[in-house]
XYZ file of C-alpha atoms in Angstrom:
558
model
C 36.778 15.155 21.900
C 33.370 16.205 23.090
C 30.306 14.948 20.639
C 29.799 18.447 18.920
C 33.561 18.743 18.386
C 33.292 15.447 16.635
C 30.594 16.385 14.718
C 31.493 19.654 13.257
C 35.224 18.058 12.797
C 33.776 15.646 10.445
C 34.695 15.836 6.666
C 34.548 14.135 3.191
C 37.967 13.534 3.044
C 39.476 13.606 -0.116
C 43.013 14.012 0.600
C 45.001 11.433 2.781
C 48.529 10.672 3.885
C 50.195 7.563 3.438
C 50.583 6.759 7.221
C 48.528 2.959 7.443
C 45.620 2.561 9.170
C 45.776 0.176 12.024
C 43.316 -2.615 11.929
C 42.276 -1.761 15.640
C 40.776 1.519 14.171
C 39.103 -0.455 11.309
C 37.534 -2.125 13.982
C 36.382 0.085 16.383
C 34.958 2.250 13.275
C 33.090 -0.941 12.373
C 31.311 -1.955 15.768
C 30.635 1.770 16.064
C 28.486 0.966 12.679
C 26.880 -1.997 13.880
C 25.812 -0.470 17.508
C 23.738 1.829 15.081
C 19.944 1.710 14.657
C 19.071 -0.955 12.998
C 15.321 -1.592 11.070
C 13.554 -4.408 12.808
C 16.783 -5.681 14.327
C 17.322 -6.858 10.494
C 21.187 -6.698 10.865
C 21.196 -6.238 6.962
C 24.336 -4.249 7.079
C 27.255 -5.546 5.321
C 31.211 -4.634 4.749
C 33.946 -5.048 2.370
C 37.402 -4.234 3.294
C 39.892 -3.566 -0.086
C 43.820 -2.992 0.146
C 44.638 -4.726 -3.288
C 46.032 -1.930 -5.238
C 44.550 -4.098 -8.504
C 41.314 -3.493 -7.089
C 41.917 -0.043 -6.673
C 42.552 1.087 -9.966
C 39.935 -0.698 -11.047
C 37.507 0.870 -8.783
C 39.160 4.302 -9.887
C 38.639 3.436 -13.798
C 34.658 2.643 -12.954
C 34.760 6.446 -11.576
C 37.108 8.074 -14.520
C 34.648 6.583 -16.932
C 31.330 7.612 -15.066
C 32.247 10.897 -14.475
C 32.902 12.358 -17.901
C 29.180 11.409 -18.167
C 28.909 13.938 -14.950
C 30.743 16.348 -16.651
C 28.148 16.454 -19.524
C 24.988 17.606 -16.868
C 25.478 21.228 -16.312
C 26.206 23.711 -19.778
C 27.480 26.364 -17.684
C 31.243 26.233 -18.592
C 32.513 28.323 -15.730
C 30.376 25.482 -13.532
C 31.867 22.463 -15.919
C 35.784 23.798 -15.533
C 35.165 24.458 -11.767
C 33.929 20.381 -11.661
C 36.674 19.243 -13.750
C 38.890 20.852 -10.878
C 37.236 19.445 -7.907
C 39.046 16.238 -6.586
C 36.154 13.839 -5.899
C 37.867 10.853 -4.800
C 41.140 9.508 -3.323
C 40.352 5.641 -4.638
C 43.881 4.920 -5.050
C 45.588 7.390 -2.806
C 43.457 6.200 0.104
C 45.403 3.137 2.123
C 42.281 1.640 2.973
C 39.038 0.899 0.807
C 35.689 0.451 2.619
C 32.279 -0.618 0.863
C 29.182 -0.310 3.264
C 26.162 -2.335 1.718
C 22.971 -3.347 2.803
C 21.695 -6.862 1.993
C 18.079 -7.064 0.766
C 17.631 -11.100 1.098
C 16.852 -9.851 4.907
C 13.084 -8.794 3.180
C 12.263 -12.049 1.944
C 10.712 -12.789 5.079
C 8.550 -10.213 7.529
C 10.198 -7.307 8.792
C 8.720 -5.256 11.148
C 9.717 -1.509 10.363
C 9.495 -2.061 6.121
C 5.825 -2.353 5.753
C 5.970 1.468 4.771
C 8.647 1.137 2.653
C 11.874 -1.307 2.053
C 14.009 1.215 1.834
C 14.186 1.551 5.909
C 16.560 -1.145 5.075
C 19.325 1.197 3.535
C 17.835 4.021 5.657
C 19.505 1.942 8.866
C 22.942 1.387 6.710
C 23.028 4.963 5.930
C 22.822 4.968 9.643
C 26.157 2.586 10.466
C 28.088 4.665 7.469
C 27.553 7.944 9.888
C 28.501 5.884 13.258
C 31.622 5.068 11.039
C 32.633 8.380 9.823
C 32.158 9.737 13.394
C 34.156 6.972 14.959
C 37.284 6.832 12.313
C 36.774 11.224 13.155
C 37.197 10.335 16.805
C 40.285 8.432 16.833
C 41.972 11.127 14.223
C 41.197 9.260 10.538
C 39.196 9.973 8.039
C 36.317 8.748 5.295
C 35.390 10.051 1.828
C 32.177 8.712 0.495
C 33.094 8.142 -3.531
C 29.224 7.831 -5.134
C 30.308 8.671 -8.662
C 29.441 4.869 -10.248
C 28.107 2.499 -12.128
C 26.672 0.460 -9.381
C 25.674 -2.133 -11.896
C 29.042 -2.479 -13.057
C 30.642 -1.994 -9.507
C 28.961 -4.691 -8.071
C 30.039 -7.132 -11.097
C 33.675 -6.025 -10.963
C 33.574 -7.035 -7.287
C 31.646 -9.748 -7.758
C 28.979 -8.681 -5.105
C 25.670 -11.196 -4.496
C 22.720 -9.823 -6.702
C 21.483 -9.454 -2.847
C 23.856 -7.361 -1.679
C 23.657 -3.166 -2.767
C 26.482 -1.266 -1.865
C 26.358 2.874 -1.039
C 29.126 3.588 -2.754
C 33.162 3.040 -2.084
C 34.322 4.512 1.267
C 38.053 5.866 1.099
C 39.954 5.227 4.414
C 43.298 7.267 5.661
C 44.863 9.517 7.936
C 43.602 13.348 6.607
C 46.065 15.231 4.862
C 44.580 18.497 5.262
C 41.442 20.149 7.377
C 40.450 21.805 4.481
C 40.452 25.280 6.673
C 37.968 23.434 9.311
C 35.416 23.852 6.062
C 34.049 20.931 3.870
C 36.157 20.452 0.644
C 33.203 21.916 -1.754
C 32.774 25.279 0.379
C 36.611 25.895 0.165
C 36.559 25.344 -2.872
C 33.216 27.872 -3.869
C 31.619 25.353 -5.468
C 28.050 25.875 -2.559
C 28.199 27.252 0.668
C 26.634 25.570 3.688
C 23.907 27.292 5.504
C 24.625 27.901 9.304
C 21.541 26.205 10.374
C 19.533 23.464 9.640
C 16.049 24.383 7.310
C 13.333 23.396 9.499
C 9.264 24.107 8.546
C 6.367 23.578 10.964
C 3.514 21.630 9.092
C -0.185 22.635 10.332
C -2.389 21.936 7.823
C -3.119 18.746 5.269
C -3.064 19.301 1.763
C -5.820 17.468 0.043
C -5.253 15.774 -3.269
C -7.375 16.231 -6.192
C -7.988 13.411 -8.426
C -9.843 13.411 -11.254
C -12.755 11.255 -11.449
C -13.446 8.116 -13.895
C -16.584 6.998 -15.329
C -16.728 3.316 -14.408
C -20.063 2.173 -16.290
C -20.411 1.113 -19.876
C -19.252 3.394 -22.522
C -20.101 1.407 -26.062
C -20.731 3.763 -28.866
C -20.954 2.052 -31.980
C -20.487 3.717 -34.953
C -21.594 1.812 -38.392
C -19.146 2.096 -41.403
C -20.088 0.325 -44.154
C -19.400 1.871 -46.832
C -15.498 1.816 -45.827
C -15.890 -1.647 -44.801
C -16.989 -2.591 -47.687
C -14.457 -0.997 -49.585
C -11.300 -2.788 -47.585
C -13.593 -6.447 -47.286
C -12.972 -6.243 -51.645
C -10.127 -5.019 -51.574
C -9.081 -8.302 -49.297
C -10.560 -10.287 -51.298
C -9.025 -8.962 -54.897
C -6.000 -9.888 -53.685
C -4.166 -12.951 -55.988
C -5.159 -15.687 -53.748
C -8.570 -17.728 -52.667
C -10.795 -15.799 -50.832
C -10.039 -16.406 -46.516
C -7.012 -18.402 -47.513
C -4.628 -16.139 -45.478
C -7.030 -17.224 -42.529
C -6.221 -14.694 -39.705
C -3.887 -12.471 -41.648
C -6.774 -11.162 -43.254
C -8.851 -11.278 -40.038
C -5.824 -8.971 -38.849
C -5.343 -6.960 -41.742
C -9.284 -5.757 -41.824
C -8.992 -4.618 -37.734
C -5.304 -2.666 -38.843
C -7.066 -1.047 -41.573
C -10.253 -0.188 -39.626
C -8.375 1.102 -36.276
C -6.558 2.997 -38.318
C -9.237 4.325 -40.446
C -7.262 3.638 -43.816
C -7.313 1.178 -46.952
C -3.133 1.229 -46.823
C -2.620 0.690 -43.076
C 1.208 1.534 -41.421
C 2.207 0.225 -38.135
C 4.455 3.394 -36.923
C 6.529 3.801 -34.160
C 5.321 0.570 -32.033
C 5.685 0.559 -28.719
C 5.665 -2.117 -25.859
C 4.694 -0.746 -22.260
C 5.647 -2.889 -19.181
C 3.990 -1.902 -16.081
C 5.466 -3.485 -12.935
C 4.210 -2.950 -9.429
C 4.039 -4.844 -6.360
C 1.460 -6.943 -4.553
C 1.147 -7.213 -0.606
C -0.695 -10.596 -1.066
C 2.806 -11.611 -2.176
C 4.017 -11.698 1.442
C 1.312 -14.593 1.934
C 3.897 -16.757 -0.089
C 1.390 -17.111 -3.248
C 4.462 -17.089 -5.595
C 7.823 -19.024 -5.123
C 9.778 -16.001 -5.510
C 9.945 -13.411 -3.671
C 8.389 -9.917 -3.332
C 12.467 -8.244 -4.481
C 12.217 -10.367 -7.782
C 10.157 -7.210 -9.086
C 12.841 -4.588 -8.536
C 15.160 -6.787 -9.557
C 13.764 -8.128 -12.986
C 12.851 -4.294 -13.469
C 16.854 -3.441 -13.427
C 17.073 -6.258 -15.663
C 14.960 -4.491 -17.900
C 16.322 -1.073 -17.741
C 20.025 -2.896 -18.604
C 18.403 -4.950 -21.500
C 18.947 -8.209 -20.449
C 15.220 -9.645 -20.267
C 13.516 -11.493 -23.136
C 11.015 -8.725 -23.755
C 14.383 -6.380 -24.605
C 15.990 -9.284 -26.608
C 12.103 -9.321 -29.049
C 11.764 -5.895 -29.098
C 15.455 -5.220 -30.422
C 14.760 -8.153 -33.097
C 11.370 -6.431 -34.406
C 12.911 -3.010 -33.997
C 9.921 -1.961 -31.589
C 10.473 0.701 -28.899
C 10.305 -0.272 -25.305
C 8.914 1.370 -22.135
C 9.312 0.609 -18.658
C 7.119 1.651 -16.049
C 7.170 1.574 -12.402
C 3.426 1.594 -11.371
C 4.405 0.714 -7.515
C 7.341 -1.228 -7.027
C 8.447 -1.733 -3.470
C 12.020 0.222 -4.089
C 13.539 3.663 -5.287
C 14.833 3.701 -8.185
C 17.581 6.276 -9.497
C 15.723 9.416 -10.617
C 18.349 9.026 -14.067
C 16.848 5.663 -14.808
C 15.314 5.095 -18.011
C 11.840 4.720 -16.749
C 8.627 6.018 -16.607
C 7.708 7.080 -13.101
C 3.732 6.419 -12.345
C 4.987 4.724 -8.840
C 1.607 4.998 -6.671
C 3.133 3.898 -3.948
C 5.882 1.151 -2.245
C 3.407 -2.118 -3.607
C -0.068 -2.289 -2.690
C -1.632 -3.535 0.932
C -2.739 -7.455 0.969
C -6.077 -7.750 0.041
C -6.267 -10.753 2.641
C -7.319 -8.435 5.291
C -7.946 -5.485 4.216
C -8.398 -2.706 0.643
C -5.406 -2.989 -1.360
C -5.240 0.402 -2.282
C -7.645 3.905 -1.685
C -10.012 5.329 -3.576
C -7.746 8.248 -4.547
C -5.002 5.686 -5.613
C -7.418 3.887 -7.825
C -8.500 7.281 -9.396
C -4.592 8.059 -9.339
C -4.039 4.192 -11.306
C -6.687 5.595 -13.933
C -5.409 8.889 -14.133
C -1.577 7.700 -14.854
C -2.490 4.860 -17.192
C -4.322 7.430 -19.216
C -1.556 10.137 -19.337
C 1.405 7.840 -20.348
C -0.524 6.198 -23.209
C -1.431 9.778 -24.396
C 2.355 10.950 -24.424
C 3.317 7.966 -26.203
C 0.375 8.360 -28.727
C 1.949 11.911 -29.365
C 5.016 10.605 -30.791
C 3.405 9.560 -33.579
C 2.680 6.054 -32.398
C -0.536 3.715 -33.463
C 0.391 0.634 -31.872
C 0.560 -0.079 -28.331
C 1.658 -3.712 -26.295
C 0.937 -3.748 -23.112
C 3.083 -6.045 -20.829
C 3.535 -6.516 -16.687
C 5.535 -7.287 -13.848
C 5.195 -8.043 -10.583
C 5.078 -10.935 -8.298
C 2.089 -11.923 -6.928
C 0.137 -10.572 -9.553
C -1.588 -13.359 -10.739
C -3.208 -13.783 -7.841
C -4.572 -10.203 -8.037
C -5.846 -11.227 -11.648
C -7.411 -14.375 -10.683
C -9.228 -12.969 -8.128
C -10.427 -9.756 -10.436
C -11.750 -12.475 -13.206
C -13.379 -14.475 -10.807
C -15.409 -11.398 -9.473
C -16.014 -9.979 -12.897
C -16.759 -13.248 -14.823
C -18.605 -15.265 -11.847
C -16.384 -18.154 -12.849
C -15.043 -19.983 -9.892
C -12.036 -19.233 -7.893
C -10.460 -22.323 -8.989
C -11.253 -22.043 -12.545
C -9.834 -18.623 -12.676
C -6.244 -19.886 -10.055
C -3.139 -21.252 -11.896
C 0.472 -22.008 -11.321
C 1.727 -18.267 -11.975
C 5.491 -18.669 -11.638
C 5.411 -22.493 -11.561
C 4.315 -23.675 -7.881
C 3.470 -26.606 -7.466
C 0.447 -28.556 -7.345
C 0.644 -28.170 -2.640
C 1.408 -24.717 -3.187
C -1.057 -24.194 -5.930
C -4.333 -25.534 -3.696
C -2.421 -23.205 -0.810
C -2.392 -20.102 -2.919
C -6.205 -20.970 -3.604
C -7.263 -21.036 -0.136
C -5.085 -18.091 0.701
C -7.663 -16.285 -2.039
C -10.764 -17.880 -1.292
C -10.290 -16.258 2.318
C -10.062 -12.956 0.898
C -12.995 -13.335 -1.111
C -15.005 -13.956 2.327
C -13.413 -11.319 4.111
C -14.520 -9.005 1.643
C -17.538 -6.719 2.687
C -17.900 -4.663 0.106
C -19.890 -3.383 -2.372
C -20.758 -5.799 -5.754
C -19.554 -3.005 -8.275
C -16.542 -2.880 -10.420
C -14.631 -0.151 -8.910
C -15.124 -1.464 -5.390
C -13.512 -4.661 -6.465
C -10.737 -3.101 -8.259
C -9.741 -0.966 -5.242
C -10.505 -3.708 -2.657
C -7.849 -6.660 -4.708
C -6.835 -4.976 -7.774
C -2.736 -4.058 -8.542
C -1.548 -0.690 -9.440
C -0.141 -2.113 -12.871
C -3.140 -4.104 -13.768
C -5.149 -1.000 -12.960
C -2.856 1.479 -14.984
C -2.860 -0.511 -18.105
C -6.370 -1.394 -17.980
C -6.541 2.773 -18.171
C -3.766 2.758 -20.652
C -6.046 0.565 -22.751
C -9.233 2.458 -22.821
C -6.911 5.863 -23.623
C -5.277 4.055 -26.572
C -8.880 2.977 -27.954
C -8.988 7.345 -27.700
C -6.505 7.708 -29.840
C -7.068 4.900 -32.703
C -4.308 2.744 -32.005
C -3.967 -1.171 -32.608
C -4.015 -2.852 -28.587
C -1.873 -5.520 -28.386
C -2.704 -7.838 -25.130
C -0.053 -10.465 -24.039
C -1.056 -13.006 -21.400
C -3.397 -13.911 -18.925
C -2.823 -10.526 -16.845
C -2.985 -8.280 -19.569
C -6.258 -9.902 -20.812
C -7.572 -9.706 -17.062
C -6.771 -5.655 -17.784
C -8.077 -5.663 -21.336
C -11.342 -7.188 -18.770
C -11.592 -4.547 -16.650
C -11.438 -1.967 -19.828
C -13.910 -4.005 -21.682
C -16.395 -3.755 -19.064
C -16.027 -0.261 -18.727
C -16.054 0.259 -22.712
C -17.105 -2.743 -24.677
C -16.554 -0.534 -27.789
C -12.455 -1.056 -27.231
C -12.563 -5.312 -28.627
C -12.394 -3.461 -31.976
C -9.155 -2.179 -31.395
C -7.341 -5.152 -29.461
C -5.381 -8.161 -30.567
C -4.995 -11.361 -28.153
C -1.532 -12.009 -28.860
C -1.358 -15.743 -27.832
C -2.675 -17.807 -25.548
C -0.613 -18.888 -22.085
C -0.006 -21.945 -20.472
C -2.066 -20.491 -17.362
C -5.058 -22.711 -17.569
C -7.809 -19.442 -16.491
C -6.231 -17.661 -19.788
C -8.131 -19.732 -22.234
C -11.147 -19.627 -20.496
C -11.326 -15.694 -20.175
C -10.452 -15.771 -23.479
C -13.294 -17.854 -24.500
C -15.286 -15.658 -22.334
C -14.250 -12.337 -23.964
C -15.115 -14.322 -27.712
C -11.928 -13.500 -28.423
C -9.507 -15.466 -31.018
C -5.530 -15.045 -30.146
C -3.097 -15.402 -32.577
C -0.527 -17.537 -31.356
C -0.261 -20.847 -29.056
C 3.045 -21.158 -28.124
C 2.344 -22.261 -24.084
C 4.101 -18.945 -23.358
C 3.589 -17.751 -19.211
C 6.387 -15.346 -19.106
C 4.301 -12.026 -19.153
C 6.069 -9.268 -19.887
C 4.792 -8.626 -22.713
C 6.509 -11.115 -24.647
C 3.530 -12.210 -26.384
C 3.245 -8.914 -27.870
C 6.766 -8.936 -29.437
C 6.921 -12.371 -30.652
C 2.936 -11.930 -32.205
C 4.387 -8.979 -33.872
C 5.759 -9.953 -36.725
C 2.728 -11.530 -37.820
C 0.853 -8.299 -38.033
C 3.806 -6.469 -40.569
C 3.015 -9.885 -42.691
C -0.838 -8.857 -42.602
C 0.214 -5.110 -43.477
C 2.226 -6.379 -46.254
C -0.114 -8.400 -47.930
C -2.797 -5.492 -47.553
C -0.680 -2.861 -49.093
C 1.867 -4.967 -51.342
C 0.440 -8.093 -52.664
C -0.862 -7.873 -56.121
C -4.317 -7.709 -57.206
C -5.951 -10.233 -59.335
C -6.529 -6.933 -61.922
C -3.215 -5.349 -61.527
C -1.873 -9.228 -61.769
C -4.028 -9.866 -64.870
C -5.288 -13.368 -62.863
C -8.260 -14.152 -63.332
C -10.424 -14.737 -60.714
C -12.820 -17.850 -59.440
């Protein structure tokens, strides 16, 4: 067969014979897929074979289930009996099963060809599957490409390395049918292919418009004593010693001033994690590497991380968001999608990120908060993730504070004390290589992160909307920074959840005058702090709005 021939000839094959497939054309299908293009000569490519008819059916139950939930998407019904008639896999039919994966371990170290984006990695194993198909078309087989999944629970069925992330299961056989020299879905009317491929010339550059953010100082007291007054006695009348609840009553006075009432609710609380990465990662600053994001956001979306475990114990309503991590996520995932881009540049040798993307980090911060103010929410935590970002932060406070770099540099993930005076140097050489101007959104741009950057945003638009700021650790405070500078006015709205083993934590919070409410030597991040501090505000709204009075009581007072 001539290439076109093979080309056109190829199908999704759905519909196989039993004749066996020779190992020979197993083979030859599979060094066809390795002599494809290839990202950096990474060789990340990787293949299962499956004949166990166990495995089969078990594969085929993973697609039964997922696919009623396909069913559900379209509420046309002539469109949802058409689907239910489609056959979209021949799992068990098939004699051969094939899984093409790509293994992401290969970006742990330097690959030229991903700086724009790791996903060239599965780009050049979408590559191979094509070189396959082509070659199994050439010698007279066929492939069907069955994407209809739970990859989470695919990969644990198969036991597949967290590294390793398949495309989906490849069926392998001997076609039963040409389906009328037509794909399977045209014969069937469910679309018709266009005769030619949709091509458009681009000659001109679109130029995006970004709103811009007022940087400087914002404070604008307002002086309410009369209300003050009013809540200060009606602390006090409470049937206990005046200050005896210590910080409950600290915390019960900023509930009831944020939210402007004597009888202060908490209502619909909500966590936000931001997670992004960090090109000064790739400078080994962290002992974990750069994929740990992605991957601790999946843990996150399937509710295995400690920050779901304390928000399902306090009943308070999580949100994930991906500011700029370095992957794609599935456009079905449960998570907010403020992605600036694939991770920021290293600030080691040149701007992390643009102008435009710091007015973008601003703009995004802002508009999540507001939606989740609309649902009726008055308290917001504010939580991260990303590796590498405490490097970002340390750098950011030592700018903004003047403290020294090493006062403001700490352990992060746990490094040790060689890799901790390496991760110093590593930032005291981007401070000199640094030109720029002294000003805080030149500093932001030049080393800040797109999360630190969107909740620092997020902060500033909750103070907007009156409602109660919860800050977690050291890079949420370095955030809570960068808003305070902008607005000083916003302290009146935030609580310091705890403070973190990282040593620069207690000094910034020192610095900001600002008195946290637990000390548990947490340095998790993710908002954690928030969820475990939590509790302790309902007990200061309880006592505020439930605890007797000494005149209701009939105590007498002091």
């Amino acid at each position: 067969m001539n290439l076109d021939d093979i080309l056109k000839s190829r199908r999704d094959t759905r519909h196989f014979t039993a004749d066996e497939v020779p190992d020979e054309v197993i083979q030859k299908a599979l060094q066809a897929g390795h002599w494809a293009p290839s990202v950096g000569l990474t060789d990340a490519t990787r293949y299962y074979i499956i004949k166990s008819d166990e495995i089969k059916s078990a594969v085929k139950n993973l697609f039964l289930d997922y696919n009623k939930k396909a069913e559900e998407l379209t509420d046309n019904p002539e469109q949802k009996e058409l689907y239910k008639s489609l056959k979209l896999e021949a799992i068990e039919e098939a004699p051969v099963g094939l899984i093409i994966a790509y293994d992401r371990s290969v970006l742990n170290q330097f690959t030229i060809g991903t700086i724009g984006s790791n996903e060239a990695v599965k780009f050049s194993t979408v590559c191979a599957a094509q070189n396959i198909w082509l070659s199994l078309t050439e010698q007279g087989y066929g492939m069907g490409w069955v994407s209809i999944l739970n990859y989470f629970q695919f990969k644990k069925l198969l036991d597949l390395p967290e590294n390793i992330e398949p495309l989906g299961y490849f069926c392998i056989g001997k076609p039963a049918t040409n389906y009328g020299n037509q794909p399977m879905l045209q014969q069937l009317h469910w679309k018709q292919k266009s005769e030619k491929a949709h091509c458009t010339e681009i000659n001109s550059i679109h130029k995006i418009n970004v709103s811009d953010f007022d940087l400087k100082s914002q404070n604008k007291t307002e002086i309410q004593n009369d209300f003050s007054q009013a809540l200060q006695e009606k602390i006090d009348s409470k049937t206990k010693p005046v200050g005896s609840l210590g910080t409950l009553e600290s915390l019960a006075f900023q509930m009831a001033t944020v939210f402007e009432t004597l009888n202060p609710k908490i209502i619909n609380p909500n966590i936000v994690v931001f997670a992004a990465d960090h090109g000064i990662a790739n400078h080994g600053v962290s002992d974990y590497p750069q994929d740990v994001t992605r991957q601790m956001v999946n843990n996150f979306l399937e509710g295995g991380a400690a920050i779901n475990v304390f928000c399902r114990q306090n009943d308070i309503q999580l949100s994930i968001v991906d500011s700029g991590v370095n992957y794609d996520f599935p456009t079905n995932a449960k998570l907010i999608n403020a992605k600036i881009a694939k991770g920021t540049q290293s600030f080691l040798h040149t701007a992390a990120m643009s102008e435009t993307e710091l007015k973008l980090c601003f703009e995004k911060g802002k508009s999540i908060v507001k939606d989740i103010a609309k649902t009726g929410s008055n308290c917001i935590g504010f939580g991260e993730m990303g590796i590498g970002n405490t490097s970002t932060a340390s750098v950011l406070m030592s700018l903004i504070t003047g403290f020294s770099l090493e006062d403001c540099v700490g352990k992060g993930t746990g490094i040790n004390e060689q890799k901790l005076l390496e991760k110093q140097n590593i930032l005291k050489k981007a401070i000199e290589n640094y030109s720029g101007q002294n000003k805080l959104e030149n500093h932001l741009s030049y080393f800040g992160g797109f999360e630190i950057i969107q909740m620092a945003s997020g902060m500033l638009a909750a103070f907007e909307n009156k409602m109660l700021i919860l800050v977690d650790g050291f890079i949420c405070t370095v955030a809570y920074l960068i808003a305070f500078k902008i607005n000083p006015d916003i302290q009146k709205n935030a609580v310091f959840c705890h403070c973190s083993a990282e040593k620069a934590h207690f000094k910034l919070l020192d610095y900001l005058k600002a008195k946290p409410v637990l000390n548990l030597d947490l340095r998790l991040g993710e908002g954690t702090g928030c969820a475990v501090a939590f509790p302790v505000l309902k007990s200061a709204e309880a006592f505020l709005n439930e605890m007797a009075s000494f005149e209701s009581a009939g105590v007498s007072r002091k």
